[in-house]
Amino acid sequence: MFYTLTANPAVDMTVSSSPLEPDENVRTGSASYTANGKGLDVSFAFKKMGVDTVALGFFAGFTGKFIVEEVMNLGCLCRPVWTDGITRINTYVNDGQHEYGILNPGAPITPQHQEELYNILDTAGDLECLIVSGSVPPKATPDFLAQVMEHAQARGADVVLDLSSDKLKELAHKKPLLIKPNHHEMKAIFGVPVDTDDEVRVAMKMAHDAGVQNVLLTRGSRGDAYFSNGEDIWYAKREFNIKLVSSVCAGDCTLAAFLHKWYRDRDNVEEAMKLAMATGANVAESVGIGDFGHVDEYSKRVAVRKLDRQ
Ligand SMILES: O=P(O)(O)OC[C@@]1(O)O[C@H](CO)[C@@H](O)[C@@H]1O
């Protein structure tokens, strides 16, 4: 069974407005409030693809309660660790010209909360693969993510990392099965750009040398991605345009779709990349994760090629 960990979940408030102006109030045309956080988005995407997962995370206050209720309403399994304070609300604004994100730090956790989580991992009999996504809440101990990996791996589980954290490089030597950075994160982690095939080759090698087994590198609005398994690199590009509504959950659903196809059939990179790119694109056409209505159609319009070995 796939487990997801969202250490720092969020209620996302997504609004559309007229162009923002400094020192001026703006009235929004619409606002939606959705239960989110990167690992939860992965669980929701799996659910849409007919796969059950168990969502783990720290939740607090009225927002935490709202998220856990929503998770259950969507038919997902959830094992929350309840903490003090209030789970954060993140705000995303599309003003017709740009997207803006205002991300709050989240409710702090204590070593006791961490222990509760480790205990869940230690006793989860069906834990096969743990997907650890997103930021870490305030006051987490510096070794929190390393501990999470150790507890999961001690049970023989694979670990997938999608972290907005400078810890990723440190964790690479623990041999995560897969990491999913975007182009900004890849550059921040390994210090090299990923604008050309050759630059991607260099960055991928650095990731593998550091210990990472597989890398799915997405490049946001460019509509393309690379996957490297340490032997070969594939490049996928979507051959259609989308009407962007909100790119916020697109990366998380891209990861879920890729894992859905690839995890049990590692030779099927091409199909996995097609599904991943199609899903990410479709999600960006709606607020939240949307209904995946165009995924099948879009999958047929993603070109995938293997890069020459050098
Ligand atoms: O602060 P983090 O954990 O890195 O990111 C949180 C977040 O931006 O990630 C999701 C989109 O990927 C949103 O639903 C959520 O608000």
Short mmCIF file of C-alpha atoms and ligand atoms in Angstrom, two decimals:
data_model
loop_
_atom_site.label_atom_id
_atom_site.label_comp_id
_atom_site.label_asym_id
_atom_site.label_seq_id
_atom_site.Cartn_x
_atom_site.Cartn_y
_atom_site.Cartn_z
CA MET A 1 0.00 0.00 0.00
CA PHE A 2 1.15 3.54 -0.75
CA TYR A 3 1.28 5.85 2.27
CA THR A 4 1.64 9.60 1.90
CA LEU A 5 3.05 11.93 4.52
CA THR A 6 2.03 15.58 4.59
CA ALA A 7 3.89 16.91 7.60
CA ASN A 8 2.60 20.44 6.94
CA PRO A 9 -0.87 20.30 5.39
CA ALA A 10 -2.84 23.38 4.41
CA VAL A 11 -6.27 24.65 3.56
CA ASP A 12 -5.68 26.34 0.23
CA MET A 13 -7.71 29.47 -0.39
CA THR A 14 -7.68 30.03 -4.14
CA VAL A 15 -9.07 33.28 -5.48
CA SER A 16 -9.34 35.00 -8.82
CA SER A 17 -9.30 38.77 -8.94
CA SER A 18 -8.78 41.77 -11.16
CA PRO A 19 -5.10 42.80 -11.48
CA LEU A 20 -3.54 43.48 -8.06
CA GLU A 21 -2.42 47.00 -7.37
CA PRO A 22 -0.15 48.16 -4.52
CA ASP A 23 -1.95 49.86 -1.62
CA GLU A 24 -5.37 49.06 -3.11
CA ASN A 25 -8.04 46.65 -1.90
CA VAL A 26 -9.18 44.12 -4.40
CA ARG A 27 -12.51 42.28 -4.37
CA THR A 28 -12.26 38.76 -5.64
CA GLY A 29 -14.53 37.22 -8.21
CA SER A 30 -14.52 33.82 -6.53
CA ALA A 31 -12.86 32.00 -3.66
CA SER A 32 -12.54 28.31 -2.96
CA TYR A 33 -11.27 26.58 0.15
CA THR A 34 -9.81 23.11 -0.33
CA ALA A 35 -8.07 20.54 1.84
CA ASN A 36 -4.52 20.30 0.58
CA GLY A 37 -0.86 19.83 1.19
CA LYS A 38 1.44 18.01 -1.18
CA GLY A 39 1.10 14.45 0.16
CA LEU A 40 -2.67 14.80 0.49
CA ASP A 41 -2.85 15.90 -3.14
CA VAL A 42 -0.97 12.71 -4.04
CA SER A 43 -3.49 10.64 -2.06
CA PHE A 44 -6.42 12.43 -3.74
CA ALA A 45 -4.92 11.86 -7.17
CA PHE A 46 -4.41 8.15 -6.45
CA LYS A 47 -8.02 7.93 -5.31
CA LYS A 48 -9.18 9.41 -8.62
CA MET A 49 -7.14 6.71 -10.35
CA GLY A 50 -8.87 4.03 -8.26
CA VAL A 51 -6.01 3.36 -5.86
CA ASP A 52 -6.36 3.54 -2.07
CA THR A 53 -3.59 5.10 -0.01
CA VAL A 54 -3.19 5.97 3.65
CA ALA A 55 -2.65 9.69 4.30
CA LEU A 56 -0.46 10.57 7.28
CA GLY A 57 0.23 14.01 8.67
CA PHE A 58 0.05 16.48 11.54
CA PHE A 59 -3.26 18.32 11.90
CA ALA A 60 -4.40 21.05 14.29
CA GLY A 61 -7.40 23.21 15.11
CA PHE A 62 -10.47 23.94 12.97
CA THR A 63 -8.53 23.82 9.72
CA GLY A 64 -6.95 20.48 10.61
CA LYS A 65 -10.38 19.10 11.45
CA PHE A 66 -11.76 20.38 8.15
CA ILE A 67 -8.94 18.70 6.20
CA VAL A 68 -9.29 15.33 7.92
CA GLU A 69 -13.07 15.41 7.35
CA GLU A 70 -12.56 16.23 3.69
CA VAL A 71 -10.01 13.42 3.33
CA MET A 72 -12.53 10.98 4.75
CA ASN A 73 -15.40 12.40 2.67
CA LEU A 74 -13.31 11.70 -0.40
CA GLY A 75 -13.02 8.08 0.72
CA CYS A 76 -9.32 8.24 1.54
CA LEU A 77 -7.83 6.48 4.53
CA CYS A 78 -6.19 8.82 7.04
CA ARG A 79 -4.19 8.36 10.23
CA PRO A 80 -3.81 11.86 11.66
CA VAL A 81 -1.48 12.93 14.42
CA TRP A 82 -3.31 15.75 16.24
CA THR A 83 -1.19 18.70 17.32
CA ASP A 84 -1.79 22.08 18.96
CA GLY A 85 -2.46 25.38 17.18
CA ILE A 86 -4.09 25.79 13.78
CA THR A 87 -3.16 24.07 10.54
CA ARG A 88 -2.16 26.81 8.12
CA ILE A 89 -4.21 28.44 5.37
CA ASN A 90 -2.27 29.15 2.17
CA THR A 91 -3.54 31.76 -0.26
CA TYR A 92 -3.25 31.58 -4.04
CA VAL A 93 -4.34 34.50 -6.20
CA ASN A 94 -4.72 34.52 -9.96
CA ASP A 95 -5.20 38.14 -11.02
CA GLY A 96 -5.56 37.34 -14.69
CA GLN A 97 -1.93 38.25 -15.32
CA HIS A 98 0.05 36.36 -12.69
CA GLU A 99 -0.28 33.69 -10.02
CA TYR A 100 0.70 34.66 -6.48
CA GLY A 101 1.16 32.24 -3.57
CA ILE A 102 1.26 33.22 0.11
CA LEU A 103 2.41 30.22 2.11
CA ASN A 104 2.24 30.28 5.91
CA PRO A 105 4.62 28.39 8.20
CA GLY A 106 2.06 26.01 9.75
CA ALA A 107 1.38 24.75 13.27
CA PRO A 108 4.49 23.74 15.22
CA ILE A 109 5.07 20.13 16.22
CA THR A 110 6.88 18.63 19.21
CA PRO A 111 9.18 15.59 19.59
CA GLN A 112 6.17 13.74 21.09
CA HIS A 113 4.14 14.35 17.95
CA GLN A 114 7.05 13.05 15.89
CA GLU A 115 7.20 9.91 18.06
CA GLU A 116 3.48 9.34 17.44
CA LEU A 117 4.13 9.45 13.72
CA TYR A 118 7.14 7.10 13.93
CA ASN A 119 4.95 4.70 15.89
CA ILE A 120 2.38 4.68 13.10
CA LEU A 121 5.14 3.89 10.60
CA ASP A 122 6.57 1.15 12.84
CA THR A 123 3.23 -0.59 13.12
CA ALA A 124 1.87 -0.12 9.59
CA GLY A 125 1.86 -3.72 8.40
CA ASP A 126 0.99 -2.86 4.80
CA LEU A 127 3.49 -0.03 4.27
CA GLU A 128 5.11 -0.62 0.88
CA CYS A 129 6.02 2.84 -0.30
CA LEU A 130 6.00 6.12 1.65
CA ILE A 131 5.68 9.34 -0.34
CA VAL A 132 6.98 12.25 1.74
CA SER A 133 5.86 15.55 0.29
CA GLY A 134 6.08 19.22 1.10
CA SER A 135 7.54 21.40 3.79
CA VAL A 136 8.21 20.54 7.40
CA PRO A 137 6.29 22.38 10.16
CA PRO A 138 8.00 24.76 12.59
CA LYS A 139 9.86 23.20 15.52
CA ALA A 140 10.36 19.81 13.83
CA THR A 141 13.69 18.44 15.03
CA PRO A 142 16.54 18.73 12.50
CA ASP A 143 16.62 14.95 12.03
CA PHE A 144 12.86 14.61 11.51
CA LEU A 145 12.93 13.69 7.80
CA ALA A 146 15.92 11.38 8.25
CA GLN A 147 14.05 9.63 11.06
CA VAL A 148 10.94 9.28 8.92
CA MET A 149 13.01 7.65 6.18
CA GLU A 150 14.72 5.34 8.65
CA HIS A 151 11.46 4.17 10.22
CA ALA A 152 9.91 3.49 6.80
CA GLN A 153 12.99 1.78 5.41
CA ALA A 154 13.33 -0.36 8.55
CA ARG A 155 10.00 -1.88 7.51
CA GLY A 156 11.37 -2.57 4.03
CA ALA A 157 9.40 0.27 2.43
CA ASP A 158 10.51 2.44 -0.47
CA VAL A 159 10.65 6.18 0.13
CA VAL A 160 9.75 8.82 -2.45
CA LEU A 161 10.69 12.43 -1.67
CA ASP A 162 9.06 15.59 -2.99
CA LEU A 163 10.44 18.15 -0.62
CA SER A 164 10.58 21.91 -0.66
CA SER A 165 13.53 21.61 1.69
CA ASP A 166 17.27 22.03 1.50
CA LYS A 167 17.39 18.71 3.37
CA LEU A 168 16.93 16.78 0.15
CA LYS A 169 20.62 16.69 -0.67
CA GLU A 170 21.41 15.43 2.84
CA LEU A 171 18.80 12.70 2.53
CA ALA A 172 20.02 11.51 -0.86
CA HIS A 173 22.55 9.11 0.69
CA LYS A 174 19.64 7.22 2.26
CA LYS A 175 18.83 6.12 -1.27
CA PRO A 176 15.26 7.33 -1.83
CA LEU A 177 13.55 5.38 -4.61
CA LEU A 178 12.54 8.56 -6.40
CA ILE A 179 12.75 12.33 -6.02
CA LYS A 180 10.55 14.79 -7.92
CA PRO A 181 12.14 18.23 -8.01
CA ASN A 182 11.03 20.95 -10.40
CA HIS A 183 13.67 22.89 -12.34
CA HIS A 184 14.02 25.57 -9.63
CA GLU A 185 14.47 22.97 -6.87
CA MET A 186 16.92 20.89 -8.91
CA LYS A 187 19.07 23.99 -9.44
CA ALA A 188 18.82 24.97 -5.78
CA ILE A 189 19.76 21.47 -4.59
CA PHE A 190 22.57 20.58 -6.96
CA GLY A 191 23.69 24.09 -7.96
CA VAL A 192 23.46 23.54 -11.71
CA PRO A 193 20.89 24.75 -14.26
CA VAL A 194 18.68 22.28 -16.12
CA ASP A 195 17.83 24.23 -19.27
CA THR A 196 19.34 21.93 -21.87
CA ASP A 197 19.61 18.16 -22.33
CA ASP A 198 23.32 18.33 -21.51
CA GLU A 199 22.72 20.29 -18.33
CA VAL A 200 20.06 17.79 -17.34
CA ARG A 201 22.52 14.93 -17.89
CA VAL A 202 24.97 16.63 -15.51
CA ALA A 203 22.35 17.33 -12.84
CA MET A 204 20.92 13.81 -13.04
CA LYS A 205 24.38 12.33 -12.60
CA MET A 206 24.93 14.49 -9.53
CA ALA A 207 21.65 13.25 -8.04
CA HIS A 208 22.50 9.60 -8.70
CA ASP A 209 26.05 10.06 -7.39
CA ALA A 210 24.54 11.48 -4.20
CA GLY A 211 22.48 8.28 -3.78
CA VAL A 212 19.11 8.95 -5.39
CA GLN A 213 17.84 5.93 -7.36
CA ASN A 214 15.46 7.67 -9.78
CA VAL A 215 14.65 11.29 -10.62
CA LEU A 216 11.51 12.79 -12.14
CA LEU A 217 12.37 16.38 -13.03
CA THR A 218 9.44 18.59 -14.02
CA ARG A 219 9.80 22.02 -15.62
CA GLY A 220 6.48 23.69 -14.81
CA SER A 221 4.99 25.91 -17.48
CA ARG A 222 7.45 24.66 -20.10
CA GLY A 223 5.20 21.60 -20.22
CA ASP A 224 8.02 19.09 -20.22
CA ALA A 225 9.84 16.71 -17.87
CA TYR A 226 12.79 14.35 -17.68
CA PHE A 227 13.07 11.00 -15.96
CA SER A 228 16.36 9.29 -15.14
CA ASN A 229 16.84 5.82 -13.69
CA GLY A 230 20.63 6.08 -13.54
CA GLU A 231 21.07 4.29 -16.86
CA ASP A 232 18.82 6.14 -19.27
CA ILE A 233 17.13 9.52 -19.42
CA TRP A 234 13.72 10.09 -21.02
CA TYR A 235 12.29 13.44 -22.13
CA ALA A 236 8.55 14.07 -22.31
CA LYS A 237 6.85 17.12 -23.81
CA ARG A 238 3.18 17.83 -24.10
CA GLU A 239 2.03 18.79 -27.58
CA PHE A 240 -1.03 20.78 -26.60
CA ASN A 241 -1.73 24.06 -24.84
CA ILE A 242 -3.80 24.46 -21.72
CA LYS A 243 -5.81 27.31 -20.30
CA LEU A 244 -4.06 27.80 -16.97
CA VAL A 245 -6.39 28.24 -13.99
CA SER A 246 -4.06 27.25 -11.14
CA SER A 247 -0.82 25.30 -11.34
CA VAL A 248 -0.83 24.74 -7.58
CA CYS A 249 -1.50 20.99 -7.28
CA ALA A 250 -0.22 20.01 -10.72
CA GLY A 251 3.19 18.75 -9.60
CA ASP A 252 1.71 16.53 -6.88
CA CYS A 253 -0.73 14.91 -9.30
CA THR A 254 2.05 14.50 -11.87
CA LEU A 255 3.99 12.51 -9.27
CA ALA A 256 0.96 10.38 -8.33
CA ALA A 257 0.20 9.54 -11.96
CA PHE A 258 3.83 8.66 -12.67
CA LEU A 259 4.02 6.36 -9.63
CA HIS A 260 0.67 4.78 -10.49
CA LYS A 261 2.04 3.48 -13.80
CA TRP A 262 5.73 3.06 -13.00
CA TYR A 263 5.93 1.69 -9.44
CA ARG A 264 4.88 -1.87 -10.35
CA ASP A 265 6.17 -1.80 -13.94
CA ARG A 266 9.54 -0.07 -13.98
CA ASP A 267 10.08 -0.69 -17.71
CA ASN A 268 6.99 1.31 -18.57
CA VAL A 269 8.62 4.74 -18.35
CA GLU A 270 7.09 6.03 -21.56
CA GLU A 271 3.49 5.34 -20.56
CA ALA A 272 4.16 6.61 -17.04
CA MET A 273 5.52 9.91 -18.37
CA LYS A 274 2.58 10.31 -20.75
CA LEU A 275 0.08 9.81 -17.95
CA ALA A 276 2.06 12.06 -15.61
CA MET A 277 2.29 14.96 -18.07
CA ALA A 278 -1.36 14.63 -19.09
CA THR A 279 -2.50 14.59 -15.48
CA GLY A 280 -0.40 17.59 -14.45
CA ALA A 281 -1.69 19.59 -17.42
CA ASN A 282 -5.32 18.74 -16.72
CA VAL A 283 -4.96 19.61 -13.04
CA ALA A 284 -3.56 23.05 -13.96
CA GLU A 285 -6.80 23.75 -15.81
CA SER A 286 -8.83 23.80 -12.60
CA VAL A 287 -8.78 24.98 -9.00
CA GLY A 288 -7.52 22.23 -6.69
CA ILE A 289 -7.00 18.91 -8.45
CA GLY A 290 -10.07 19.01 -10.73
CA ASP A 291 -11.81 15.97 -12.22
CA PHE A 292 -9.07 14.43 -14.46
CA GLY A 293 -11.66 14.60 -17.28
CA HIS A 294 -9.15 15.17 -20.09
CA VAL A 295 -6.35 12.92 -18.89
CA ASP A 296 -6.97 10.07 -21.35
CA GLU A 297 -7.21 12.42 -24.31
CA TYR A 298 -4.12 14.42 -23.26
CA SER A 299 -2.05 11.25 -22.69
CA LYS A 300 -2.19 10.58 -26.43
CA ARG A 301 -0.65 13.99 -27.10
CA VAL A 302 2.54 13.71 -25.07
CA ALA A 303 5.73 12.89 -26.99
CA VAL A 304 8.39 10.88 -25.15
CA ARG A 305 11.91 10.12 -26.35
CA LYS A 306 15.00 8.64 -24.79
CA LEU A 307 18.10 10.84 -24.80
CA ASP A 308 21.22 9.43 -26.46
CA ARG A 309 23.62 7.92 -23.96
CA GLN A 310 26.90 9.81 -23.72
O1 LIG B 1 4.73 24.57 1.85
P1 LIG B 1 4.73 23.30 1.07
O2 LIG B 1 4.37 22.13 1.93
O3 LIG B 1 5.97 23.09 0.29
O4 LIG B 1 3.61 23.45 -0.03
C1 LIG B 1 2.26 23.55 0.34
C2 LIG B 1 1.44 23.67 -0.90
O5 LIG B 1 1.83 24.80 -1.66
O6 LIG B 1 1.65 22.54 -1.73
C3 LIG B 1 0.47 22.23 -2.43
C4 LIG B 1 0.72 22.30 -3.90
O7 LIG B 1 1.77 21.50 -4.29
C5 LIG B 1 -0.57 23.21 -1.97
O8 LIG B 1 -1.79 22.56 -1.91
C6 LIG B 1 -0.06 23.68 -0.64
O9 LIG B 1 -0.56 24.92 -0.26
#
